[in-house]
mmCIF file with all atom_site columns, C-alpha atoms in Angstrom:
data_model
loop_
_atom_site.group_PDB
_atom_site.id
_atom_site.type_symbol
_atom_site.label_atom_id
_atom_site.label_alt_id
_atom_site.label_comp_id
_atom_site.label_asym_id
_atom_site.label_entity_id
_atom_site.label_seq_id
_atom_site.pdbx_PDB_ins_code
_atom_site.Cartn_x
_atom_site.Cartn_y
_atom_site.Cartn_z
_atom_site.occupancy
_atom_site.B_iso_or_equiv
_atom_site.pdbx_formal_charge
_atom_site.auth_seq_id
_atom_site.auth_comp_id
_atom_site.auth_asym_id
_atom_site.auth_atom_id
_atom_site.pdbx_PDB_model_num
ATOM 1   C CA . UNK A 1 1   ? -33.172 13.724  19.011  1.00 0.00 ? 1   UNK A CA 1
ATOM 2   C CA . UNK A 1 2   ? -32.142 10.027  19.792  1.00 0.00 ? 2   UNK A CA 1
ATOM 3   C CA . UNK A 1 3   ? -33.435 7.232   18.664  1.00 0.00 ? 3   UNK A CA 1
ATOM 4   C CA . UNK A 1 4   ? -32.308 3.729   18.830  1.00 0.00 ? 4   UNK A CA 1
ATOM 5   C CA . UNK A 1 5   ? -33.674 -0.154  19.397  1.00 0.00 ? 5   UNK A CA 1
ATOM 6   C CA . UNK A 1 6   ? -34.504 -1.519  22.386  1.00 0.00 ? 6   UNK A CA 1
ATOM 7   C CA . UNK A 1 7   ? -35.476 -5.433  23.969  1.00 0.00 ? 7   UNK A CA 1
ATOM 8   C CA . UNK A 1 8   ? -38.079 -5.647  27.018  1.00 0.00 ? 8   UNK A CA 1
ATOM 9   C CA . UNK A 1 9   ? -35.678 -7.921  29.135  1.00 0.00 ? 9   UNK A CA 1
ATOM 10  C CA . UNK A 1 10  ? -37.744 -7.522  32.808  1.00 0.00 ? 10  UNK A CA 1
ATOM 11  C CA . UNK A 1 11  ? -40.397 -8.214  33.686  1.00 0.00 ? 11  UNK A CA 1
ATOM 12  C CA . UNK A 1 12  ? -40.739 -10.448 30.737  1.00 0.00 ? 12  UNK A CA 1
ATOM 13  C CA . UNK A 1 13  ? -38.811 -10.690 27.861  1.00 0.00 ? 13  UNK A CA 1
ATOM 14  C CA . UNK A 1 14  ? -40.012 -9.355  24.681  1.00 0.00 ? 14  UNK A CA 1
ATOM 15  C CA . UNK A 1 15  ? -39.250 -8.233  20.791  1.00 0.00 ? 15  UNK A CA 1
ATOM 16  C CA . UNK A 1 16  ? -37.417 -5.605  19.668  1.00 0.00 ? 16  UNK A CA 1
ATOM 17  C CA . UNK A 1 17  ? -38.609 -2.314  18.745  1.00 0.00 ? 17  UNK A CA 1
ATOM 18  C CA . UNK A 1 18  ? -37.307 0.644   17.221  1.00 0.00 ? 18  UNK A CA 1
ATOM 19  C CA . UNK A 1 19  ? -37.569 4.263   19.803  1.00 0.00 ? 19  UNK A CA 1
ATOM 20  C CA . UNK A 1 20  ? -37.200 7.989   19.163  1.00 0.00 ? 20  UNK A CA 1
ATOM 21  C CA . UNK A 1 21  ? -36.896 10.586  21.772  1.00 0.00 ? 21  UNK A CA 1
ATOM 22  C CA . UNK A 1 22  ? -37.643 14.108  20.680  1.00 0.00 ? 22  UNK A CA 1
ATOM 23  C CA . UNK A 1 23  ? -37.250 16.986  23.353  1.00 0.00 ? 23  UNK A CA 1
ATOM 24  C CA . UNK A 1 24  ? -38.388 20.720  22.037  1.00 0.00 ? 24  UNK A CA 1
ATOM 25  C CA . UNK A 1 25  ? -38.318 23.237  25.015  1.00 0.00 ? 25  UNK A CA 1
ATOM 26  C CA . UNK A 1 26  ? -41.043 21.483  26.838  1.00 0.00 ? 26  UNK A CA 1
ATOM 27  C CA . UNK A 1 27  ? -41.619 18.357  27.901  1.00 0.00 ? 27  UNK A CA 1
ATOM 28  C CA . UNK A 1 28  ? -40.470 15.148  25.131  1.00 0.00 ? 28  UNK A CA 1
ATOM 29  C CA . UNK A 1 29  ? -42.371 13.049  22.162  1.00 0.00 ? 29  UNK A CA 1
ATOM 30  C CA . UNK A 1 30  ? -41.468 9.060   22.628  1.00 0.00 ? 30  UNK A CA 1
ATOM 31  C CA . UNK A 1 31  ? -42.420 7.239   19.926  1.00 0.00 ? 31  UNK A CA 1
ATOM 32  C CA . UNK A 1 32  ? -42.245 3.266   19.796  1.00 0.00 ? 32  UNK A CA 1
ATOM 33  C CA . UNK A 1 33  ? -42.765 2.193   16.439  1.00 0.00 ? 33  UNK A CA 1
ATOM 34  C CA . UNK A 1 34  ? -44.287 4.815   15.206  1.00 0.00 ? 34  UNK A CA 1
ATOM 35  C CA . UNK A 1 35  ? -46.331 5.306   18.120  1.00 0.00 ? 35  UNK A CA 1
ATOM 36  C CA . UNK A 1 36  ? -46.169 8.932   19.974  1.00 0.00 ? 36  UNK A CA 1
ATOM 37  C CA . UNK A 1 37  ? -46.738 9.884   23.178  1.00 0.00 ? 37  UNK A CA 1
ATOM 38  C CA . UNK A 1 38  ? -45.927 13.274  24.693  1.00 0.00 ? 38  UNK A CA 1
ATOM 39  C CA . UNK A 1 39  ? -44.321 13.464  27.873  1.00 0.00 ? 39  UNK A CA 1
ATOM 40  C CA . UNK A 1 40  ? -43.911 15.830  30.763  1.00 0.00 ? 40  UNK A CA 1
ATOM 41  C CA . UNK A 1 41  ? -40.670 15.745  32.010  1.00 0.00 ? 41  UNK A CA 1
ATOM 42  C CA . UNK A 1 42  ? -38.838 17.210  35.442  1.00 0.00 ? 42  UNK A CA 1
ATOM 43  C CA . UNK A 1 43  ? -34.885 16.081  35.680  1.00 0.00 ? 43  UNK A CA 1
ATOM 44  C CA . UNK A 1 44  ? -33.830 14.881  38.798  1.00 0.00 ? 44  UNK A CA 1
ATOM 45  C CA . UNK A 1 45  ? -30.647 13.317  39.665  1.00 0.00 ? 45  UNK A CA 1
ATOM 46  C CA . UNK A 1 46  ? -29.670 10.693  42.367  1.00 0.00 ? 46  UNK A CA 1
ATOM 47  C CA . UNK A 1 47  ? -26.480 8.836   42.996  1.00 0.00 ? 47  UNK A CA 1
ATOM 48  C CA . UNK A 1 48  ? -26.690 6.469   40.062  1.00 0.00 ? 48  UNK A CA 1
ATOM 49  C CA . UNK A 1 49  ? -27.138 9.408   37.410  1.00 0.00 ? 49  UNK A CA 1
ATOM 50  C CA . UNK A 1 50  ? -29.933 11.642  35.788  1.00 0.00 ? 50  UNK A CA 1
ATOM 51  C CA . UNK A 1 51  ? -33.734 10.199  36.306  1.00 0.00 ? 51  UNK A CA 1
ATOM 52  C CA . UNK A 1 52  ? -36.218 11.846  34.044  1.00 0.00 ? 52  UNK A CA 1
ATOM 53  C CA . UNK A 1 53  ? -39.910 11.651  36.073  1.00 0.00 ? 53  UNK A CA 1
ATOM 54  C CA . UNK A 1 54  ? -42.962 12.955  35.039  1.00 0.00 ? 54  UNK A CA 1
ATOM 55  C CA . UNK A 1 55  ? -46.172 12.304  33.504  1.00 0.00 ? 55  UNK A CA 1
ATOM 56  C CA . UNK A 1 56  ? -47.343 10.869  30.137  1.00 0.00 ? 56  UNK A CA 1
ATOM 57  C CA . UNK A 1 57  ? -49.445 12.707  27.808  1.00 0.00 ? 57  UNK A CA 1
ATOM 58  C CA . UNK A 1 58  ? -51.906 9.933   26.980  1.00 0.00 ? 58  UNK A CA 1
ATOM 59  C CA . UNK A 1 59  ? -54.484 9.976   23.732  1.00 0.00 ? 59  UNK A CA 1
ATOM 60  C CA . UNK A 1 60  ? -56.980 8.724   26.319  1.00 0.00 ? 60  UNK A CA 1
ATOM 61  C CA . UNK A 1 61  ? -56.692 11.412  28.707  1.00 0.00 ? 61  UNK A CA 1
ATOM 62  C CA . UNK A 1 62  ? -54.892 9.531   31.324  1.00 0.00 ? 62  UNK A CA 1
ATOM 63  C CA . UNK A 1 63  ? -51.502 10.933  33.167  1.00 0.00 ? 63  UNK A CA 1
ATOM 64  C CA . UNK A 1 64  ? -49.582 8.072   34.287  1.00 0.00 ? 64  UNK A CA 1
ATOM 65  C CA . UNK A 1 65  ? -46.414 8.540   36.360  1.00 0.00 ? 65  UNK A CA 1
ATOM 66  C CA . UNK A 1 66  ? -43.078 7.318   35.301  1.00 0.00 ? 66  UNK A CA 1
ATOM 67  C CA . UNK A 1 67  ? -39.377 7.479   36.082  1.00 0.00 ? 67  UNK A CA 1
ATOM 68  C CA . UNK A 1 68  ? -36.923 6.635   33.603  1.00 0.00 ? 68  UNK A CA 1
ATOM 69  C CA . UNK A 1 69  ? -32.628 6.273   33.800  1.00 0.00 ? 69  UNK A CA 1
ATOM 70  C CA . UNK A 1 70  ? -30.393 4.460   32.215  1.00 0.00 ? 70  UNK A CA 1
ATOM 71  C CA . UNK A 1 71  ? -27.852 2.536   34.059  1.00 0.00 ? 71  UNK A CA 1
ATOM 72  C CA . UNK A 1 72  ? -25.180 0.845   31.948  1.00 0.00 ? 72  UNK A CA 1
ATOM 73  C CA . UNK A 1 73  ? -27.052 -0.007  28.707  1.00 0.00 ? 73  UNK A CA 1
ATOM 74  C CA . UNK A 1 74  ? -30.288 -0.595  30.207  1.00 0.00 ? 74  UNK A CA 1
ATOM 75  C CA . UNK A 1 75  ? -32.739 1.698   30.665  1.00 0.00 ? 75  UNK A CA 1
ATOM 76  C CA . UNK A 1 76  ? -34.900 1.563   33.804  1.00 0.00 ? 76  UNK A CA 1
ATOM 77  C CA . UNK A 1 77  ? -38.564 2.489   33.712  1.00 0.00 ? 77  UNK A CA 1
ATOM 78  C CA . UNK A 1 78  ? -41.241 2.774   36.524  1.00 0.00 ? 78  UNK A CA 1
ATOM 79  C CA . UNK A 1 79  ? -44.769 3.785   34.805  1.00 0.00 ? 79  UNK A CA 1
ATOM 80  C CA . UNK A 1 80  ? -47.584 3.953   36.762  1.00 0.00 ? 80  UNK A CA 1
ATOM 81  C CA . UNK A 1 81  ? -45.920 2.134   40.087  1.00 0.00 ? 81  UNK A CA 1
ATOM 82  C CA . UNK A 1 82  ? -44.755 -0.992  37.833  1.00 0.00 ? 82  UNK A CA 1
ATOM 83  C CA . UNK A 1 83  ? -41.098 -1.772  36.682  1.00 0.00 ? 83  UNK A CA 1
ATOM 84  C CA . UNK A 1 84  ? -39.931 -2.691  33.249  1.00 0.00 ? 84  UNK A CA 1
ATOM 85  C CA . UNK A 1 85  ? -36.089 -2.999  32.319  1.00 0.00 ? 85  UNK A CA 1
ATOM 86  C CA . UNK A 1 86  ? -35.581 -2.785  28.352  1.00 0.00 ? 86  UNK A CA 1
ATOM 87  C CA . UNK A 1 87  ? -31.721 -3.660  26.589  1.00 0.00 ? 87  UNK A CA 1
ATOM 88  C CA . UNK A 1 88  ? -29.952 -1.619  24.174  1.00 0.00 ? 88  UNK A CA 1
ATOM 89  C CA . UNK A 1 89  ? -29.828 -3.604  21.061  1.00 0.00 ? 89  UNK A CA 1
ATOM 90  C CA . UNK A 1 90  ? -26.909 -2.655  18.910  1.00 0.00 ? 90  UNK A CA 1
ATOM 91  C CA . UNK A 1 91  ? -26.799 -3.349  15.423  1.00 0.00 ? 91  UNK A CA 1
ATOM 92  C CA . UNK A 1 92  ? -25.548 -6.417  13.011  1.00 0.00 ? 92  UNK A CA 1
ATOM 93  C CA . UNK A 1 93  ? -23.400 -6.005  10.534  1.00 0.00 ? 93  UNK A CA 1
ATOM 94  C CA . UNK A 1 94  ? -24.765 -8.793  7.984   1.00 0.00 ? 94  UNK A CA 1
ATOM 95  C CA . UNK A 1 95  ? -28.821 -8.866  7.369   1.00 0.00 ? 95  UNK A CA 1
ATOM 96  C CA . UNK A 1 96  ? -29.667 -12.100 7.567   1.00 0.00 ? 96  UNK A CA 1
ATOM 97  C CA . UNK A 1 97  ? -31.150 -13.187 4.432   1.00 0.00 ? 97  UNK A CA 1
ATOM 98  C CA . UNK A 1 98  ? -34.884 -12.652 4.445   1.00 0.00 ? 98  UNK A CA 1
ATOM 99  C CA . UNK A 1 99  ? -36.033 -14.478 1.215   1.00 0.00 ? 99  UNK A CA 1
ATOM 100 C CA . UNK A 1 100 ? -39.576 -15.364 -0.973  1.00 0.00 ? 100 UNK A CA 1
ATOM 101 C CA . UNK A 1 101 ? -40.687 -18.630 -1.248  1.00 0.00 ? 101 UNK A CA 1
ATOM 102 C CA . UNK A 1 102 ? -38.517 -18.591 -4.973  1.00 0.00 ? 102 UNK A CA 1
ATOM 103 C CA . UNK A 1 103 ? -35.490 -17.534 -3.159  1.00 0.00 ? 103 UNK A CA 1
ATOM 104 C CA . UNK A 1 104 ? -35.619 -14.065 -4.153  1.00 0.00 ? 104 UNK A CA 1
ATOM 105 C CA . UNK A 1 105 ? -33.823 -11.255 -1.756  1.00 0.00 ? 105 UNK A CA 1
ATOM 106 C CA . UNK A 1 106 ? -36.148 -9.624  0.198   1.00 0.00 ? 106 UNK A CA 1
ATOM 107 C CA . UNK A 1 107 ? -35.532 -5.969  2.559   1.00 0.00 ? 107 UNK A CA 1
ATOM 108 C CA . UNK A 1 108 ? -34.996 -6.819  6.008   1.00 0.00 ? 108 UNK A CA 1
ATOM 109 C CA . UNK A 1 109 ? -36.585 -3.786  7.441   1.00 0.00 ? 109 UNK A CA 1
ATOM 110 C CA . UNK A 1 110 ? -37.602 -0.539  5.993   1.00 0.00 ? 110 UNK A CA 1
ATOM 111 C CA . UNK A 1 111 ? -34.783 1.792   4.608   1.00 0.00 ? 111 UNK A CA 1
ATOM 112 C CA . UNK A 1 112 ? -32.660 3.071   1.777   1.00 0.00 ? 112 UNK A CA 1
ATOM 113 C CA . UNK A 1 113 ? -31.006 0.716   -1.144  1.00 0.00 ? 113 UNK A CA 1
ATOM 114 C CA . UNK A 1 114 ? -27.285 2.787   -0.286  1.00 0.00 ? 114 UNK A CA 1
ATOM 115 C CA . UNK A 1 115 ? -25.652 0.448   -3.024  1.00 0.00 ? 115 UNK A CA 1
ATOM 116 C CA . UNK A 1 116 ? -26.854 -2.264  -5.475  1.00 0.00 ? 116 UNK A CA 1
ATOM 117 C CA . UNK A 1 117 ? -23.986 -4.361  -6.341  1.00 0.00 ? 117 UNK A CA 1
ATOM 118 C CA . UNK A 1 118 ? -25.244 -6.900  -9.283  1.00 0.00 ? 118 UNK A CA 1
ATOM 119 C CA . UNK A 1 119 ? -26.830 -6.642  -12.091 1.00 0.00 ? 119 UNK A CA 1
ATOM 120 C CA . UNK A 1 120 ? -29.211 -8.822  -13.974 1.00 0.00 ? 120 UNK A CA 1
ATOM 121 C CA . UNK A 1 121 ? -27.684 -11.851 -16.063 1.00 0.00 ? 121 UNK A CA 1
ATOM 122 C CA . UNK A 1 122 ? -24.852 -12.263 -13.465 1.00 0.00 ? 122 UNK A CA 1
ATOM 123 C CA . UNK A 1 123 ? -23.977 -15.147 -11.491 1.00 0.00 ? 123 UNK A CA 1
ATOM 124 C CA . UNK A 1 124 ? -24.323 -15.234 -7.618  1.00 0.00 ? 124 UNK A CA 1
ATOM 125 C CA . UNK A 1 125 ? -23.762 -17.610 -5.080  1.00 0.00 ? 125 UNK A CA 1
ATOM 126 C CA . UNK A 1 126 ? -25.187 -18.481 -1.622  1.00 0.00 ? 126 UNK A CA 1
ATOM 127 C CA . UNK A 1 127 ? -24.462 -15.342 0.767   1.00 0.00 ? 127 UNK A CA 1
ATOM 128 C CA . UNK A 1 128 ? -22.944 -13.178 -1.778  1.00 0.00 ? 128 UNK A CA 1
ATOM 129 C CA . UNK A 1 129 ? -23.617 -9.375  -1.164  1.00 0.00 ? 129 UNK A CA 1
ATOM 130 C CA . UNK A 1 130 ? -26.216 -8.262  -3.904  1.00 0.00 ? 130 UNK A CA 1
ATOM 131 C CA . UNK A 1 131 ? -27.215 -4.944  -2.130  1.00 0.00 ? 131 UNK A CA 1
ATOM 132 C CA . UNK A 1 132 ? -26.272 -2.340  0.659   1.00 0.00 ? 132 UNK A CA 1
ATOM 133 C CA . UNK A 1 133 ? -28.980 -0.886  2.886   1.00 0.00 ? 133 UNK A CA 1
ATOM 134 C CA . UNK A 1 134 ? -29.513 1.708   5.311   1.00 0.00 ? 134 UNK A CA 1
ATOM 135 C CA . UNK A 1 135 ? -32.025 1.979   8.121   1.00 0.00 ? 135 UNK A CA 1
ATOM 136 C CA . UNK A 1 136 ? -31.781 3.112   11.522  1.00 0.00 ? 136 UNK A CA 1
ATOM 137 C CA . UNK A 1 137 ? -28.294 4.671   10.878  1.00 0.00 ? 137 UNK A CA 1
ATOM 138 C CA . UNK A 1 138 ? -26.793 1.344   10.224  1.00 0.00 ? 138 UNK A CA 1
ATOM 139 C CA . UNK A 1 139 ? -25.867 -0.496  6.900   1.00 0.00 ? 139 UNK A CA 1
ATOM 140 C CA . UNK A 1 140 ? -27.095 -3.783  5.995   1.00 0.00 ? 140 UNK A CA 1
ATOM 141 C CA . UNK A 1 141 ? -25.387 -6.475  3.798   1.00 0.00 ? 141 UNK A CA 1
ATOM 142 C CA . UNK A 1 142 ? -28.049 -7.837  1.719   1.00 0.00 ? 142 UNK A CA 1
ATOM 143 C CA . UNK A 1 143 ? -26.766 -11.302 0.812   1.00 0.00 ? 143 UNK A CA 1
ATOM 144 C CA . UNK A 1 144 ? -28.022 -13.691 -1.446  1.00 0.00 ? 144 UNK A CA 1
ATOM 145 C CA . UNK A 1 145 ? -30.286 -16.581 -0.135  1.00 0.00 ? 145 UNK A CA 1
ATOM 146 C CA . UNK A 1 146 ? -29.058 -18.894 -2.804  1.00 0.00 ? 146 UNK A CA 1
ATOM 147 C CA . UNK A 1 147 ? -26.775 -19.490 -5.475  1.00 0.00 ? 147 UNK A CA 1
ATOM 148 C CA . UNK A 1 148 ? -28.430 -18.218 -9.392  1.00 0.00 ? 148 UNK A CA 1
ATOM 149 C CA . UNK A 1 149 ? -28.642 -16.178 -11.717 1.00 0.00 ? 149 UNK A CA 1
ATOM 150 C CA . UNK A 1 150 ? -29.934 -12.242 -11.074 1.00 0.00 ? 150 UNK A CA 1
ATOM 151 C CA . UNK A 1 151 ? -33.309 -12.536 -13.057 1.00 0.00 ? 151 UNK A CA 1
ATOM 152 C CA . UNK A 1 152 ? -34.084 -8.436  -12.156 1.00 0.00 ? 152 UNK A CA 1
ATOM 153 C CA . UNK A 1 153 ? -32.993 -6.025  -9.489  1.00 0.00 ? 153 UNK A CA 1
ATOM 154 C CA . UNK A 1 154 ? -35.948 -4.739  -8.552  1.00 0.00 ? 154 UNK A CA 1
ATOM 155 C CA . UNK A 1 155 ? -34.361 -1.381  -7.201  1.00 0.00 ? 155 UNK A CA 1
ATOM 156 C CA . UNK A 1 156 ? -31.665 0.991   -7.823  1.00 0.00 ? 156 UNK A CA 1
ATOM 157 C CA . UNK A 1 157 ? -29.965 3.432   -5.381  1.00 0.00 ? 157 UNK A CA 1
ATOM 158 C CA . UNK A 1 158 ? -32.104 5.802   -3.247  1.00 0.00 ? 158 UNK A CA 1
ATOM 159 C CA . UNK A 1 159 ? -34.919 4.039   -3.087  1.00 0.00 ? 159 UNK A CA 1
ATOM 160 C CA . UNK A 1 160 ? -36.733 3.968   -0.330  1.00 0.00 ? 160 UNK A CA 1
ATOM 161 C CA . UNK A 1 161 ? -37.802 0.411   0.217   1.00 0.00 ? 161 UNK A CA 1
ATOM 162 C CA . UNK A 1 162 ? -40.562 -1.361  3.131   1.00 0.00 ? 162 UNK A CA 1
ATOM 163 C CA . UNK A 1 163 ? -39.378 -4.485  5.062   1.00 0.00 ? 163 UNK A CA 1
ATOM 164 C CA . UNK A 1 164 ? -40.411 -7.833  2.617   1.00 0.00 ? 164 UNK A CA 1
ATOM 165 C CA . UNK A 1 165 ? -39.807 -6.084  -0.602  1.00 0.00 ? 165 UNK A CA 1
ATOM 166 C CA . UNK A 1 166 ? -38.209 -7.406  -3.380  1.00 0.00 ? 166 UNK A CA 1
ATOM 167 C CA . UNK A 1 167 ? -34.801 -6.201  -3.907  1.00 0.00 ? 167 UNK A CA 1
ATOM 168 C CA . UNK A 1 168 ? -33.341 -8.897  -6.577  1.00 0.00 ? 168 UNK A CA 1
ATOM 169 C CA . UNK A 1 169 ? -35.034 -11.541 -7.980  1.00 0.00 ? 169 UNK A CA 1
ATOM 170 C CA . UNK A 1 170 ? -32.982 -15.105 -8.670  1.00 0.00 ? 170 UNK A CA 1
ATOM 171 C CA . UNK A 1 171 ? -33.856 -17.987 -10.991 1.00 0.00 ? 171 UNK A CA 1
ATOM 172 C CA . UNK A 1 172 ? -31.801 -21.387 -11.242 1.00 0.00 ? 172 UNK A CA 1
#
């Protein structure tokens, strides 16, 4: 399986979205975002490297063409006789803070609290690291948006949290 993120960069640039390739004996399952679509592959290989071409496996019935290959850390793709060119987008180190209207410290993305570092009654300041996360095989700083006091942390380790919930909450 891979999986990774990825930025439309031709023929328009666009946001990023999160991809997972799954190849069983047969053919492949891409899914972007959480949407699949099954794909007949044949390899082929040219002077640059491996293409993948092949059909798609629509919901709708359809079989579009495509060609696929990576070159560098972009990956090429024809579909149905039009060109795209989508970035590899590696991964940040820091989160950056993604906070409620009261300032409290909100998940950045779906994933797993790996660490909670504070605990209520204690003192933080602006961009201090309350909480570890991990999504998409990367960690995540979680940092406090402001300085106060930890009113409740809202999760412990192993939880399994959805992007904009409440981690820690802060008062003044």
């Amino acid at each position: 399986m891979k999986e990774g993120r990825l930025r439309q960069t031709y023929p328009a640039a666009g946001p990023v979205f999160h991809y997972r390739v799954e190849e069983p004996e047969s053919g492949a399952t891409v899914s972007v975002d959480g949407i699949a679509a099954g794909l007949e592959i044949v390899a082929d290989t040219n002077a640059v490297g491996e293409v993948q071409r092949g059909w798609i496996r629509a919901a709708n019935g359809n079989r579009p063409a495509f060609a696929a290959g990576w070159i560098g850390d972009s990956l090429h793709l024809w579909l149905d006789g039009q060109q795209y060119v989508f970035e590899r987008v590696t991964a940040q180190s820091v989160a950056r803070p993604v906070a409620a209207p009261e300032g409290d410290a909100l998940a950045p993305m779906p994933g797993t609290v790996a660490q909670v570092l504070v605990t209520a009654g204690q003192r933080v300041e602006a961009g201090e690291t309350l909480a570890v996360m991990e999504s998409m095989k990367m960690e995540l700083v979680i940092a406090s948006p402001r300085a106060g006091v930890v009113k409740r942390v809202a999760v412990a380790e192993g939880d399994q949290v959805d992007r904009g919930m409440r981690l820690v909450e802060l008062e003044e």
